[in-house]
Amino acid sequence: MKEIKVIMVGLGNVGQGFLKILETDHASLMQNQGLDIKVVGVSDLRYGNYSEPNGFQVTSLLKALENGNLEGMGKKDERSSTENWIKSCDAQFLLEASFTNFTNAEPAIQYMRAALSSGKHVVTSNKGPIALFYSELATMAKQGGLQIGVEGTVMSGTPSMALGINTLKAAGITSIQGILNGTTNFILTRMEQGNSYQNALAEAQKLGYAEADPTGDVEGYDAAGKVVILGNLVMDRPITFADVERKGISGVTLQDVELAKAEGKRWKLIGTLSIDNGIVSASVKPTLLPTEDPLANVGGATNAITFTTQHMGKVTLIGAGAGRVETGFALLSDILAISKTNEPSNWRKQ
Ligand code: HSE
């Protein structure tokens, strides 16, 4: 049995989704994977930093989070900063699921640097630091013989990154096209059913799909961040946000949606990356698709990604794009993948 000690920063939707999975699956993870995953530290801006070197009792932790009060859970650490707390914890992994920030990736990027500089693998669903600073983080990881798990940054726990990086890259990816944001796809689907944009957005927030600030979703920044991540990690092209032509769905009206429906079409927010003569073009924009297009039939918070490759033609993966447990599962799948590789740097291109 391998003991895996993790600390968590960010106890919102994703963090709690991971804890819920651990609560139900801990025994089977021990039995089937040979891993005893222990949460030995938790941190959130709302509560502060708490440590429990023997591992928190997960059900009690979830209950405390439900009640919004972690007092009495392990030891509250009064250190000057979360970065110092991260460095001081005895753990192999940092699970980073704090809010995303596409402007400068703060504060998550500092947490990741603190983890990598103190010998911890980083597993994250946080798109800002990966879209903006992946190459720096990968260099730090490589120097420390560590790895960075990024599955949850694109399509939640649906294994789009693992499929792209570990398998299809070798098939020669020439373009990627996808529905990469759950919130906007959910809103467009609900609008087609006659609901208003505002009600549909409120529903997406309630279901835990939307970001803390949903502007990032509806204006296409979230999908653009995923396009940047796919461009860098799957297509090995150093693109940035500035390279992505971006338009969100806030301008799409109920009338537009109905008009499209009457013509046998659907609006979808589509992210695209393609290489032509060595030049990459990248975009995120509302696109009118005929209903026979496979992407047109992907509804709700479900996402889809089509990799066009030289050796395999088109390969499409459809699955959850957002959600508490779905993104929590991404963290678990990265822990499993990293735990199974003993050689540093052979799972992700570093
Ligand atoms: N807000 C994001 C979405 C969460 O709706 O897709 C998953 O990245």
mmCIF file of C-alpha atoms and ligand atoms in Angstrom:
data_model
loop_
_atom_site.group_PDB
_atom_site.id
_atom_site.type_symbol
_atom_site.label_atom_id
_atom_site.label_comp_id
_atom_site.label_asym_id
_atom_site.label_seq_id
_atom_site.Cartn_x
_atom_site.Cartn_y
_atom_site.Cartn_z
ATOM 1 C CA MET A 1 0.000 0.000 0.000
ATOM 2 C CA LYS A 2 1.364 3.376 -1.030
ATOM 3 C CA GLU A 3 0.478 6.267 1.257
ATOM 4 C CA ILE A 4 -0.259 9.460 -0.682
ATOM 5 C CA LYS A 5 -0.387 12.628 1.403
ATOM 6 C CA VAL A 6 -2.094 15.564 -0.261
ATOM 7 C CA ILE A 7 -2.781 19.131 0.741
ATOM 8 C CA MET A 8 -5.584 21.103 -0.858
ATOM 9 C CA VAL A 9 -5.838 24.790 -1.614
ATOM 10 C CA GLY A 10 -9.331 25.880 -2.649
ATOM 11 C CA LEU A 11 -12.304 24.216 -0.990
ATOM 12 C CA GLY A 12 -15.043 25.360 -3.353
ATOM 13 C CA ASN A 13 -16.873 23.273 -5.931
ATOM 14 C CA VAL A 14 -13.861 21.345 -7.218
ATOM 15 C CA GLY A 15 -12.201 20.783 -3.845
ATOM 16 C CA GLN A 16 -15.439 19.513 -2.353
ATOM 17 C CA GLY A 17 -16.089 17.362 -5.427
ATOM 18 C CA PHE A 18 -12.720 15.676 -4.864
ATOM 19 C CA LEU A 19 -13.469 15.163 -1.169
ATOM 20 C CA LYS A 20 -16.859 13.617 -2.013
ATOM 21 C CA ILE A 21 -15.165 11.089 -4.292
ATOM 22 C CA LEU A 22 -12.571 10.328 -1.632
ATOM 23 C CA GLU A 23 -15.342 9.862 0.929
ATOM 24 C CA THR A 24 -17.073 7.193 -1.165
ATOM 25 C CA ASP A 25 -14.069 5.625 -2.918
ATOM 26 C CA HIS A 26 -11.279 5.586 -0.331
ATOM 27 C CA ALA A 27 -11.640 1.887 0.381
ATOM 28 C CA SER A 28 -11.802 0.892 -3.290
ATOM 29 C CA LEU A 29 -8.807 3.101 -4.102
ATOM 30 C CA MET A 30 -6.864 1.182 -1.476
ATOM 31 C CA GLN A 31 -8.093 -2.151 -2.756
ATOM 32 C CA ASN A 32 -7.919 -1.574 -6.520
ATOM 33 C CA GLN A 33 -5.155 0.998 -6.892
ATOM 34 C CA GLY A 34 -3.060 0.228 -3.830
ATOM 35 C CA LEU A 35 -3.224 3.879 -2.788
ATOM 36 C CA ASP A 36 -4.141 5.233 0.614
ATOM 37 C CA ILE A 37 -4.875 8.899 -0.153
ATOM 38 C CA LYS A 38 -4.785 11.103 2.949
ATOM 39 C CA VAL A 39 -5.693 14.784 3.032
ATOM 40 C CA VAL A 40 -3.223 16.217 5.533
ATOM 41 C CA GLY A 41 -3.830 19.910 4.946
ATOM 42 C CA VAL A 42 -6.574 22.187 3.653
ATOM 43 C CA SER A 43 -6.563 25.864 2.859
ATOM 44 C CA ASP A 44 -9.096 28.367 1.628
ATOM 45 C CA LEU A 45 -9.152 32.157 1.719
ATOM 46 C CA ARG A 46 -12.451 31.953 3.626
ATOM 47 C CA TYR A 47 -11.145 29.749 6.431
ATOM 48 C CA GLY A 48 -7.364 29.862 6.621
ATOM 49 C CA ASN A 49 -4.926 26.946 6.682
ATOM 50 C CA TYR A 50 -5.519 23.753 8.646
ATOM 51 C CA SER A 51 -3.258 20.745 9.061
ATOM 52 C CA GLU A 52 -3.897 17.221 10.267
ATOM 53 C CA PRO A 53 -0.713 15.161 9.802
ATOM 54 C CA ASN A 54 -2.578 11.843 10.220
ATOM 55 C CA GLY A 55 -5.183 12.782 7.596
ATOM 56 C CA PHE A 56 -8.540 14.478 8.050
ATOM 57 C CA GLN A 57 -11.635 12.403 8.553
ATOM 58 C CA VAL A 58 -13.178 13.268 5.166
ATOM 59 C CA THR A 59 -16.843 13.041 6.151
ATOM 60 C CA SER A 60 -16.272 15.410 9.099
ATOM 61 C CA LEU A 61 -14.342 17.755 6.843
ATOM 62 C CA LEU A 62 -17.177 17.850 4.316
ATOM 63 C CA LYS A 63 -19.681 18.457 7.112
ATOM 64 C CA ALA A 64 -17.551 21.311 8.476
ATOM 65 C CA LEU A 65 -17.384 22.841 4.983
ATOM 66 C CA GLU A 66 -21.135 22.518 4.632
ATOM 67 C CA ASN A 67 -21.486 24.430 7.905
ATOM 68 C CA GLY A 68 -18.933 26.998 6.751
ATOM 69 C CA ASN A 69 -16.742 26.561 9.821
ATOM 70 C CA LEU A 70 -13.500 24.590 10.029
ATOM 71 C CA GLU A 71 -12.724 25.425 13.672
ATOM 72 C CA GLY A 72 -11.768 22.236 15.477
ATOM 73 C CA MET A 73 -10.650 20.522 12.263
ATOM 74 C CA GLY A 74 -6.996 19.721 12.814
ATOM 75 C CA LYS A 75 -4.626 22.520 13.711
ATOM 76 C CA LYS A 76 -5.122 26.036 12.399
ATOM 77 C CA ASP A 77 -1.813 27.329 11.136
ATOM 78 C CA GLU A 78 -1.216 31.006 11.826
ATOM 79 C CA ARG A 79 1.799 31.290 9.533
ATOM 80 C CA SER A 80 2.280 34.545 7.672
ATOM 81 C CA SER A 81 1.197 33.202 4.306
ATOM 82 C CA THR A 82 -0.387 30.265 2.536
ATOM 83 C CA GLU A 83 2.849 29.903 0.530
ATOM 84 C CA ASN A 84 4.810 29.330 3.755
ATOM 85 C CA TRP A 85 2.158 26.919 4.990
ATOM 86 C CA ILE A 86 2.368 24.947 1.724
ATOM 87 C CA LYS A 87 6.148 24.728 2.020
ATOM 88 C CA SER A 88 5.936 23.570 5.631
ATOM 89 C CA CYS A 89 3.469 20.725 5.033
ATOM 90 C CA ASP A 90 4.716 17.164 4.815
ATOM 91 C CA ALA A 91 2.890 16.020 1.661
ATOM 92 C CA GLN A 92 3.663 14.695 -1.825
ATOM 93 C CA PHE A 93 0.934 16.607 -3.691
ATOM 94 C CA LEU A 94 -0.629 20.036 -3.761
ATOM 95 C CA LEU A 95 -4.161 19.930 -5.177
ATOM 96 C CA GLU A 96 -4.711 23.482 -6.336
ATOM 97 C CA ALA A 97 -8.332 24.417 -7.002
ATOM 98 C CA SER A 98 -8.609 28.036 -5.958
ATOM 99 C CA PHE A 99 -10.373 30.577 -8.196
ATOM 100 C CA THR A 100 -8.922 31.131 -11.634
ATOM 101 C CA ASN A 101 -7.378 34.396 -12.741
ATOM 102 C CA PHE A 102 -6.489 34.853 -16.389
ATOM 103 C CA THR A 103 -4.859 38.248 -15.845
ATOM 104 C CA ASN A 104 -1.852 37.263 -13.740
ATOM 105 C CA ALA A 105 -2.805 33.852 -12.289
ATOM 106 C CA GLU A 106 -2.530 35.187 -8.728
ATOM 107 C CA PRO A 107 -2.649 33.885 -6.097
ATOM 108 C CA ALA A 108 -2.660 30.300 -7.437
ATOM 109 C CA ILE A 109 0.636 30.685 -9.267
ATOM 110 C CA GLN A 110 2.383 31.492 -5.947
ATOM 111 C CA TYR A 111 0.885 28.396 -4.349
ATOM 112 C CA MET A 112 2.157 26.262 -7.218
ATOM 113 C CA ARG A 113 5.638 27.771 -7.034
ATOM 114 C CA ALA A 114 5.671 27.149 -3.265
ATOM 115 C CA ALA A 115 4.667 23.514 -3.801
ATOM 116 C CA LEU A 116 7.198 22.809 -6.552
ATOM 117 C CA SER A 117 9.996 24.519 -4.640
ATOM 118 C CA SER A 118 9.271 22.308 -1.625
ATOM 119 C CA GLY A 119 9.188 18.996 -3.493
ATOM 120 C CA LYS A 120 5.452 18.555 -4.113
ATOM 121 C CA HIS A 121 3.759 17.505 -7.331
ATOM 122 C CA VAL A 122 1.053 19.943 -8.427
ATOM 123 C CA VAL A 123 -2.355 18.741 -9.571
ATOM 124 C CA THR A 124 -4.732 21.433 -10.663
ATOM 125 C CA SER A 125 -7.961 22.355 -12.380
ATOM 126 C CA ASN A 126 -6.903 26.002 -12.336
ATOM 127 C CA LYS A 127 -6.621 27.332 -15.876
ATOM 128 C CA GLY A 128 -4.995 30.726 -15.246
ATOM 129 C CA PRO A 129 -1.572 29.505 -14.086
ATOM 130 C CA ILE A 130 -1.403 26.776 -16.737
ATOM 131 C CA ALA A 131 -2.452 29.087 -19.579
ATOM 132 C CA LEU A 132 -0.066 31.851 -18.471
ATOM 133 C CA PHE A 133 2.894 30.146 -16.781
ATOM 134 C CA TYR A 134 3.054 26.508 -17.854
ATOM 135 C CA SER A 135 6.542 26.685 -19.242
ATOM 136 C CA GLU A 136 7.964 28.189 -16.018
ATOM 137 C CA LEU A 137 6.102 25.646 -13.884
ATOM 138 C CA ALA A 138 7.229 22.770 -16.093
ATOM 139 C CA THR A 139 10.855 23.880 -15.759
ATOM 140 C CA MET A 140 10.531 24.046 -11.977
ATOM 141 C CA ALA A 141 8.890 20.622 -11.938
ATOM 142 C CA LYS A 142 11.596 19.098 -14.096
ATOM 143 C CA GLN A 143 14.341 20.526 -11.889
ATOM 144 C CA GLY A 144 12.691 18.969 -8.838
ATOM 145 C CA GLY A 145 11.855 15.624 -10.465
ATOM 146 C CA LEU A 146 8.173 16.474 -10.052
ATOM 147 C CA GLN A 147 5.090 16.488 -12.238
ATOM 148 C CA ILE A 148 2.157 18.772 -12.964
ATOM 149 C CA GLY A 149 -1.294 17.248 -13.475
ATOM 150 C CA VAL A 150 -3.544 19.407 -15.619
ATOM 151 C CA GLU A 151 -6.418 17.130 -16.631
ATOM 152 C CA GLY A 152 -9.034 19.283 -14.908
ATOM 153 C CA THR A 153 -8.113 22.420 -16.820
ATOM 154 C CA VAL A 154 -9.904 21.243 -19.994
ATOM 155 C CA MET A 155 -13.227 19.325 -20.016
ATOM 156 C CA SER A 156 -13.141 18.588 -16.257
ATOM 157 C CA GLY A 157 -12.464 14.890 -15.646
ATOM 158 C CA THR A 158 -13.134 13.856 -19.251
ATOM 159 C CA PRO A 159 -9.629 12.758 -20.259
ATOM 160 C CA SER A 160 -9.043 15.215 -23.101
ATOM 161 C CA MET A 161 -5.523 16.168 -21.974
ATOM 162 C CA ALA A 162 -4.434 12.590 -21.378
ATOM 163 C CA LEU A 163 -5.822 11.565 -24.780
ATOM 164 C CA GLY A 164 -4.233 14.513 -26.557
ATOM 165 C CA ILE A 165 -0.836 14.451 -24.828
ATOM 166 C CA ASN A 166 -0.273 10.767 -24.187
ATOM 167 C CA THR A 167 -1.798 9.270 -27.307
ATOM 168 C CA LEU A 168 -2.940 11.447 -30.172
ATOM 169 C CA LYS A 169 0.066 13.759 -30.238
ATOM 170 C CA ALA A 170 1.941 10.848 -31.782
ATOM 171 C CA ALA A 171 -0.737 10.600 -34.486
ATOM 172 C CA GLY A 172 0.123 14.104 -35.707
ATOM 173 C CA ILE A 173 -2.566 16.543 -34.604
ATOM 174 C CA THR A 174 -3.304 19.111 -37.283
ATOM 175 C CA SER A 175 -6.346 20.759 -35.738
ATOM 176 C CA ILE A 176 -8.553 20.763 -32.670
ATOM 177 C CA GLN A 177 -12.139 21.922 -32.538
ATOM 178 C CA GLY A 178 -14.389 21.778 -29.539
ATOM 179 C CA ILE A 179 -17.103 22.903 -27.218
ATOM 180 C CA LEU A 180 -14.837 23.760 -24.319
ATOM 181 C CA ASN A 181 -17.057 25.660 -21.902
ATOM 182 C CA GLY A 182 -19.862 23.944 -19.998
ATOM 183 C CA THR A 183 -21.604 27.088 -18.772
ATOM 184 C CA THR A 184 -22.130 28.630 -22.207
ATOM 185 C CA ASN A 185 -23.197 25.348 -23.749
ATOM 186 C CA PHE A 186 -25.675 24.913 -20.903
ATOM 187 C CA ILE A 187 -27.000 28.463 -21.414
ATOM 188 C CA LEU A 188 -27.389 28.031 -25.187
ATOM 189 C CA THR A 189 -29.196 24.716 -24.673
ATOM 190 C CA ARG A 190 -31.573 26.222 -22.094
ATOM 191 C CA MET A 191 -32.213 29.220 -24.375
ATOM 192 C CA GLU A 192 -33.198 26.856 -27.163
ATOM 193 C CA GLN A 193 -35.710 25.376 -24.719
ATOM 194 C CA GLY A 194 -37.188 28.861 -24.306
ATOM 195 C CA ASN A 195 -35.432 30.034 -21.121
ATOM 196 C CA SER A 196 -33.955 33.501 -20.795
ATOM 197 C CA TYR A 197 -30.197 34.046 -20.868
ATOM 198 C CA GLN A 198 -30.240 35.396 -17.275
ATOM 199 C CA ASN A 199 -32.232 32.462 -15.847
ATOM 200 C CA ALA A 200 -30.043 29.958 -17.646
ATOM 201 C CA LEU A 201 -26.890 31.636 -16.292
ATOM 202 C CA ALA A 202 -28.300 31.627 -12.750
ATOM 203 C CA GLU A 203 -29.044 27.919 -13.135
ATOM 204 C CA ALA A 204 -25.493 27.215 -14.390
ATOM 205 C CA GLN A 205 -24.109 29.052 -11.357
ATOM 206 C CA LYS A 206 -26.302 27.042 -9.000
ATOM 207 C CA LEU A 207 -25.138 23.791 -10.552
ATOM 208 C CA GLY A 208 -21.486 24.738 -10.013
ATOM 209 C CA TYR A 209 -20.563 25.035 -13.708
ATOM 210 C CA ALA A 210 -19.797 28.746 -13.858
ATOM 211 C CA GLU A 211 -16.648 30.435 -12.610
ATOM 212 C CA ALA A 212 -16.776 32.617 -9.470
ATOM 213 C CA ASP A 213 -17.042 35.508 -11.941
ATOM 214 C CA PRO A 214 -19.110 34.145 -14.845
ATOM 215 C CA THR A 215 -17.936 36.914 -17.194
ATOM 216 C CA GLY A 216 -14.997 34.633 -17.938
ATOM 217 C CA ASP A 217 -17.414 31.987 -19.189
ATOM 218 C CA VAL A 218 -19.886 34.044 -21.186
ATOM 219 C CA GLU A 219 -17.310 36.300 -22.836
ATOM 220 C CA GLY A 220 -15.237 33.341 -23.981
ATOM 221 C CA TYR A 221 -12.152 33.922 -21.788
ATOM 222 C CA ASP A 222 -12.510 30.506 -20.156
ATOM 223 C CA ALA A 223 -12.696 28.733 -23.518
ATOM 224 C CA ALA A 224 -9.831 30.893 -24.824
ATOM 225 C CA GLY A 225 -7.737 29.817 -21.809
ATOM 226 C CA LYS A 226 -8.429 26.192 -22.697
ATOM 227 C CA VAL A 227 -7.452 26.861 -26.317
ATOM 228 C CA VAL A 228 -4.152 28.322 -25.059
ATOM 229 C CA ILE A 229 -3.587 25.262 -22.851
ATOM 230 C CA LEU A 230 -4.356 22.855 -25.704
ATOM 231 C CA GLY A 231 -2.118 24.834 -28.043
ATOM 232 C CA ASN A 232 0.837 24.699 -25.653
ATOM 233 C CA LEU A 233 0.520 21.261 -24.102
ATOM 234 C CA VAL A 234 -1.087 19.211 -26.871
ATOM 235 C CA MET A 235 0.104 20.987 -30.034
ATOM 236 C CA ASP A 236 3.428 22.207 -28.604
ATOM 237 C CA ARG A 237 2.882 25.744 -29.911
ATOM 238 C CA PRO A 238 3.748 28.603 -27.530
ATOM 239 C CA ILE A 239 0.546 30.581 -28.108
ATOM 240 C CA THR A 240 -0.841 33.144 -25.662
ATOM 241 C CA PHE A 241 -4.232 34.800 -25.123
ATOM 242 C CA ALA A 242 -3.206 37.497 -27.587
ATOM 243 C CA ASP A 243 -3.148 34.850 -30.330
ATOM 244 C CA VAL A 244 -6.756 33.782 -29.750
ATOM 245 C CA GLU A 245 -9.482 35.632 -31.615
ATOM 246 C CA ARG A 246 -12.270 35.707 -29.013
ATOM 247 C CA LYS A 247 -15.984 36.451 -28.926
ATOM 248 C CA GLY A 248 -18.414 35.260 -26.236
ATOM 249 C CA ILE A 249 -22.139 34.472 -26.232
ATOM 250 C CA SER A 250 -23.470 37.537 -24.397
ATOM 251 C CA GLY A 251 -24.573 38.971 -27.742
ATOM 252 C CA VAL A 252 -26.535 35.861 -28.750
ATOM 253 C CA THR A 253 -30.250 36.585 -28.236
ATOM 254 C CA LEU A 254 -33.260 34.299 -27.790
ATOM 255 C CA GLN A 255 -34.312 35.499 -31.225
ATOM 256 C CA ASP A 256 -30.982 34.366 -32.750
ATOM 257 C CA VAL A 257 -31.379 30.952 -31.115
ATOM 258 C CA GLU A 258 -34.967 30.592 -32.366
ATOM 259 C CA LEU A 259 -34.074 31.729 -35.860
ATOM 260 C CA ALA A 260 -31.280 29.166 -36.004
ATOM 261 C CA LYS A 261 -33.631 26.447 -34.758
ATOM 262 C CA ALA A 262 -36.156 27.281 -37.483
ATOM 263 C CA GLU A 263 -33.361 26.826 -40.040
ATOM 264 C CA GLY A 264 -32.281 23.467 -38.600
ATOM 265 C CA LYS A 265 -29.155 24.976 -37.013
ATOM 266 C CA ARG A 266 -27.708 25.620 -33.564
ATOM 267 C CA TRP A 267 -25.395 28.225 -32.043
ATOM 268 C CA LYS A 268 -22.402 26.743 -30.250
ATOM 269 C CA LEU A 269 -19.385 28.448 -28.702
ATOM 270 C CA ILE A 270 -16.581 26.742 -30.606
ATOM 271 C CA GLY A 271 -12.879 26.817 -29.787
ATOM 272 C CA THR A 272 -10.561 26.076 -32.701
ATOM 273 C CA LEU A 273 -6.841 25.545 -33.193
ATOM 274 C CA SER A 274 -5.407 24.738 -36.570
ATOM 275 C CA ILE A 275 -2.020 24.652 -38.207
ATOM 276 C CA ASP A 276 -1.626 25.792 -41.762
ATOM 277 C CA ASN A 277 1.853 25.921 -43.314
ATOM 278 C CA GLY A 278 3.312 25.837 -39.817
ATOM 279 C CA ILE A 279 1.221 28.836 -38.703
ATOM 280 C CA VAL A 280 -1.267 28.279 -35.866
ATOM 281 C CA SER A 281 -4.592 30.025 -35.814
ATOM 282 C CA ALA A 282 -6.737 30.010 -32.715
ATOM 283 C CA SER A 283 -10.227 31.284 -32.009
ATOM 284 C CA VAL A 284 -13.273 31.069 -29.772
ATOM 285 C CA LYS A 285 -16.536 32.299 -31.230
ATOM 286 C CA PRO A 286 -20.259 31.582 -31.469
ATOM 287 C CA THR A 287 -20.669 29.403 -34.529
ATOM 288 C CA LEU A 288 -23.813 28.366 -36.349
ATOM 289 C CA LEU A 289 -23.725 24.604 -36.898
ATOM 290 C CA PRO A 290 -26.138 22.460 -38.915
ATOM 291 C CA THR A 291 -27.891 20.000 -36.571
ATOM 292 C CA GLU A 292 -26.276 17.042 -38.362
ATOM 293 C CA ASP A 293 -22.843 18.243 -37.149
ATOM 294 C CA PRO A 294 -21.853 16.009 -34.179
ATOM 295 C CA LEU A 295 -20.898 19.045 -32.100
ATOM 296 C CA ALA A 296 -24.358 20.560 -32.626
ATOM 297 C CA ASN A 297 -25.878 17.676 -30.688
ATOM 298 C CA VAL A 298 -23.765 18.070 -27.598
ATOM 299 C CA GLY A 299 -26.096 19.785 -25.122
ATOM 300 C CA GLY A 300 -26.110 21.074 -21.549
ATOM 301 C CA ALA A 301 -22.810 21.280 -19.660
ATOM 302 C CA THR A 302 -21.390 18.475 -21.771
ATOM 303 C CA ASN A 303 -18.282 19.328 -23.800
ATOM 304 C CA ALA A 304 -16.746 17.741 -26.872
ATOM 305 C CA ILE A 305 -13.395 17.874 -28.568
ATOM 306 C CA THR A 306 -12.410 16.697 -32.030
ATOM 307 C CA PHE A 307 -8.733 16.079 -32.741
ATOM 308 C CA THR A 308 -7.949 15.928 -36.442
ATOM 309 C CA THR A 309 -4.829 13.829 -36.911
ATOM 310 C CA GLN A 310 -2.614 12.594 -39.721
ATOM 311 C CA HIS A 311 -2.746 8.915 -38.812
ATOM 312 C CA MET A 312 -6.150 8.545 -37.173
ATOM 313 C CA GLY A 313 -8.324 11.054 -39.014
ATOM 314 C CA LYS A 314 -10.831 12.633 -36.665
ATOM 315 C CA VAL A 315 -11.155 11.430 -33.088
ATOM 316 C CA THR A 316 -13.942 12.947 -30.996
ATOM 317 C CA LEU A 317 -14.289 12.754 -27.231
ATOM 318 C CA ILE A 318 -17.580 13.798 -25.618
ATOM 319 C CA GLY A 319 -18.045 14.139 -21.877
ATOM 320 C CA ALA A 320 -18.624 16.356 -18.888
ATOM 321 C CA GLY A 321 -17.069 19.792 -19.269
ATOM 322 C CA ALA A 322 -17.722 21.155 -15.806
ATOM 323 C CA GLY A 323 -19.190 20.188 -12.465
ATOM 324 C CA ARG A 324 -18.086 19.590 -8.890
ATOM 325 C CA VAL A 325 -17.585 15.855 -8.860
ATOM 326 C CA GLU A 326 -16.572 15.725 -12.545
ATOM 327 C CA THR A 327 -13.722 18.181 -11.969
ATOM 328 C CA GLY A 328 -12.896 16.601 -8.615
ATOM 329 C CA PHE A 329 -12.425 13.370 -10.542
ATOM 330 C CA ALA A 330 -9.834 15.088 -12.744
ATOM 331 C CA LEU A 331 -7.724 15.716 -9.628
ATOM 332 C CA LEU A 332 -8.022 12.075 -8.656
ATOM 333 C CA SER A 333 -7.127 10.845 -12.147
ATOM 334 C CA ASP A 334 -3.962 12.983 -12.116
ATOM 335 C CA ILE A 335 -2.970 11.694 -8.667
ATOM 336 C CA LEU A 336 -3.379 8.143 -9.939
ATOM 337 C CA ALA A 337 -1.397 8.812 -13.130
ATOM 338 C CA ILE A 338 1.458 10.562 -11.319
ATOM 339 C CA SER A 339 1.555 7.963 -8.552
ATOM 340 C CA LYS A 340 1.943 5.220 -11.126
ATOM 341 C CA THR A 341 4.944 6.755 -12.861
ATOM 342 C CA ASN A 342 8.197 6.552 -11.009
ATOM 343 C CA GLU A 343 10.226 8.316 -13.651
ATOM 344 C CA PRO A 344 9.799 12.050 -13.419
ATOM 345 C CA SER A 345 8.803 13.893 -16.565
ATOM 346 C CA ASN A 346 7.735 10.900 -18.591
ATOM 347 C CA TRP A 347 4.029 11.465 -18.341
ATOM 348 C CA ARG A 348 3.690 15.094 -19.324
ATOM 349 C CA LYS A 349 6.073 16.739 -21.700
ATOM 350 C CA GLN A 350 8.057 18.985 -19.364
HETATM 351 N N1 HSE B 1 -16.632 27.408 -15.868
HETATM 352 C C1 HSE B 1 -16.074 26.322 -16.590
HETATM 353 C C2 HSE B 1 -17.071 25.835 -17.622
HETATM 354 C C3 HSE B 1 -15.706 25.242 -15.625
HETATM 355 O O1 HSE B 1 -18.234 26.232 -17.529
HETATM 356 O O2 HSE B 1 -16.710 25.087 -18.511
HETATM 357 C C4 HSE B 1 -14.889 24.149 -16.225
HETATM 358 O O3 HSE B 1 -13.657 24.611 -16.707
#
